mmCIF file of C-alpha atoms in Angstrom:
data_model
loop_
_atom_site.group_PDB
_atom_site.id
_atom_site.type_symbol
_atom_site.label_atom_id
_atom_site.label_comp_id
_atom_site.label_asym_id
_atom_site.label_seq_id
_atom_site.Cartn_x
_atom_site.Cartn_y
_atom_site.Cartn_z
ATOM 1 C CA MET A 1 0.061 -0.160 0.017
ATOM 2 C CA GLN A 2 1.400 3.461 -0.913
ATOM 3 C CA VAL A 3 2.646 5.563 1.769
ATOM 4 C CA ARG A 4 0.303 8.434 1.097
ATOM 5 C CA VAL A 5 -2.862 6.090 1.315
ATOM 6 C CA ARG A 6 -1.519 4.833 4.818
ATOM 7 C CA VAL A 7 -0.962 8.221 6.499
ATOM 8 C CA LEU A 8 -4.243 9.285 5.015
ATOM 9 C CA ALA A 9 -5.983 6.497 6.357
ATOM 10 C CA ALA A 10 -4.313 6.712 9.624
ATOM 11 C CA LEU A 11 -5.256 10.348 9.825
ATOM 12 C CA ALA A 12 -8.980 9.773 9.138
ATOM 13 C CA ALA A 13 -9.059 6.901 11.626
ATOM 14 C CA GLY A 14 -7.504 8.877 14.436
ATOM 15 C CA ILE A 15 -9.707 11.996 13.784
ATOM 16 C CA ALA A 16 -12.986 9.608 13.834
ATOM 17 C CA VAL A 17 -11.533 7.853 17.112
ATOM 18 C CA GLY A 18 -11.128 11.230 18.881
ATOM 19 C CA LEU A 19 -14.403 12.828 17.670
ATOM 20 C CA ALA A 20 -16.207 9.432 18.769
ATOM 21 C CA VAL A 21 -14.872 9.418 22.188
ATOM 22 C CA MET A 22 -15.304 13.190 22.701
ATOM 23 C CA ALA A 23 -19.006 12.820 21.620
ATOM 24 C CA TYR A 24 -19.371 9.822 24.049
ATOM 25 C CA ASP A 25 -17.879 11.829 26.751
ATOM 26 C CA ARG A 26 -20.005 15.054 26.205
ATOM 27 C CA GLY A 27 -23.196 12.838 25.840
ATOM 28 C CA ARG A 28 -22.592 11.338 29.143
ATOM 29 C CA ASP A 29 -21.857 14.920 30.614
ATOM 30 C CA ILE A 30 -18.754 13.308 32.097
ATOM 31 C CA GLU A 31 -17.137 16.883 32.147
ATOM 32 C CA TRP A 32 -19.507 18.015 34.807
ATOM 33 C CA ALA A 33 -19.786 16.965 38.261
ATOM 34 C CA VAL A 34 -23.034 19.010 38.689
ATOM 35 C CA THR A 35 -25.010 19.549 35.399
ATOM 36 C CA ALA A 36 -27.582 22.305 34.706
ATOM 37 C CA ALA A 37 -30.182 19.533 34.442
ATOM 38 C CA GLN A 38 -29.338 18.371 37.972
ATOM 39 C CA ILE A 39 -29.840 21.770 39.441
ATOM 40 C CA ALA A 40 -33.191 22.360 37.600
ATOM 41 C CA ASP A 41 -34.445 18.940 38.840
ATOM 42 C CA ALA A 42 -33.672 20.147 42.560
ATOM 43 C CA ARG A 43 -35.201 23.214 42.176
ATOM 44 C CA THR A 44 -38.452 21.731 41.038
ATOM 45 C CA TYR A 45 -38.564 19.893 44.286
ATOM 46 C CA GLY A 46 -38.091 23.129 46.265
ATOM 47 C CA LYS A 47 -34.349 22.768 47.075
ATOM 48 C CA PRO A 48 -32.163 25.581 46.455
ATOM 49 C CA GLY A 49 -29.554 23.528 44.266
ATOM 50 C CA VAL A 50 -27.904 20.018 44.359
ATOM 51 C CA GLU A 51 -26.726 18.993 47.706
ATOM 52 C CA VAL A 52 -22.846 17.914 47.532
ATOM 53 C CA SER A 53 -22.360 17.686 51.107
ATOM 54 C CA PRO A 54 -24.614 17.855 54.150
ATOM 55 C CA GLY A 55 -25.538 21.601 53.948
ATOM 56 C CA ARG A 56 -23.694 22.752 51.118
ATOM 57 C CA PHE A 57 -25.652 23.228 47.882
ATOM 58 C CA VAL A 58 -24.560 24.062 44.377
ATOM 59 C CA THR A 59 -26.632 26.630 42.445
ATOM 60 C CA GLU A 60 -24.392 26.842 39.278
ATOM 61 C CA PRO A 61 -22.989 23.892 37.195
ATOM 62 C CA MET A 62 -19.764 22.518 38.423
ATOM 63 C CA ARG A 63 -17.090 20.978 36.351
ATOM 64 C CA ALA A 64 -15.505 17.807 37.340
ATOM 65 C CA GLU A 65 -12.166 17.560 38.972
ATOM 66 C CA GLY A 66 -10.613 15.922 35.639
ATOM 67 C CA ALA A 67 -12.470 17.656 33.246
ATOM 68 C CA GLY A 68 -9.204 19.459 32.182
ATOM 69 C CA TRP A 69 -7.581 16.188 30.911
ATOM 70 C CA LEU A 70 -10.597 15.105 28.770
ATOM 71 C CA PRO A 71 -8.793 16.880 25.369
ATOM 72 C CA LEU A 72 -5.614 15.007 26.277
ATOM 73 C CA LYS A 73 -7.424 11.640 26.501
ATOM 74 C CA TRP A 74 -9.207 12.357 23.295
ATOM 75 C CA SER A 75 -5.967 13.249 21.491
ATOM 76 C CA LEU A 76 -4.001 10.378 22.871
ATOM 77 C CA LEU A 77 -6.892 7.722 21.871
ATOM 78 C CA GLY A 78 -7.001 9.205 18.304
ATOM 79 C CA LEU A 79 -3.156 9.219 18.020
ATOM 80 C CA ALA A 80 -3.002 5.493 19.282
ATOM 81 C CA ALA A 81 -5.943 4.544 16.718
ATOM 82 C CA ALA A 82 -3.775 6.170 14.035
ATOM 83 C CA CYS A 83 -0.617 4.462 14.993
ATOM 84 C CA ALA A 84 -2.476 1.237 14.950
ATOM 85 C CA VAL A 85 -4.012 1.778 11.524
ATOM 86 C CA LEU A 86 -0.396 2.928 10.380
ATOM 87 C CA ALA A 87 0.997 -0.290 11.884
ATOM 88 C CA GLY A 88 -1.570 -2.315 10.615
ATOM 89 C CA THR A 89 -1.425 -1.316 6.905
ATOM 90 C CA GLY A 90 2.389 -1.671 6.434
ATOM 91 C CA GLY A 91 2.213 -5.400 5.520
ATOM 92 C CA ARG A 92 6.070 -5.846 5.660
ATOM 93 C CA GLY A 93 6.236 -8.119 8.867
ATOM 94 C CA LEU A 94 3.449 -10.479 7.644
ATOM 95 C CA ARG A 95 5.113 -11.728 4.619
#
C-alpha cells in the first residue's frame, strides 16, 4: 500500500476515534460534576440546588475535577488509533 494512502487512512481513523470518544464523553456529561439539568430538577423539588455535602448546595453547574484532562484523553486515543492503522497497513512484517 502506498505511503500516502496509509498516512491518510491513519489520519482519518485517528480523527474519527478522537471525535467519537469526545462525543461519547459529552453525551454522558462526564465533564460536569453537577449539571444544569440536575440543578433544575432539584429546584423543581423546592431545594435551592444540588446538595454535594451535608448543608452545602451548588446553585451553578460545577465542572468535574478531571475535566481539564479530557482533551488530552481524546487526543491520545486518536493518536493510538492512528498508530494502529499505520502499523496495521504496513504489511512488511507479515510476509
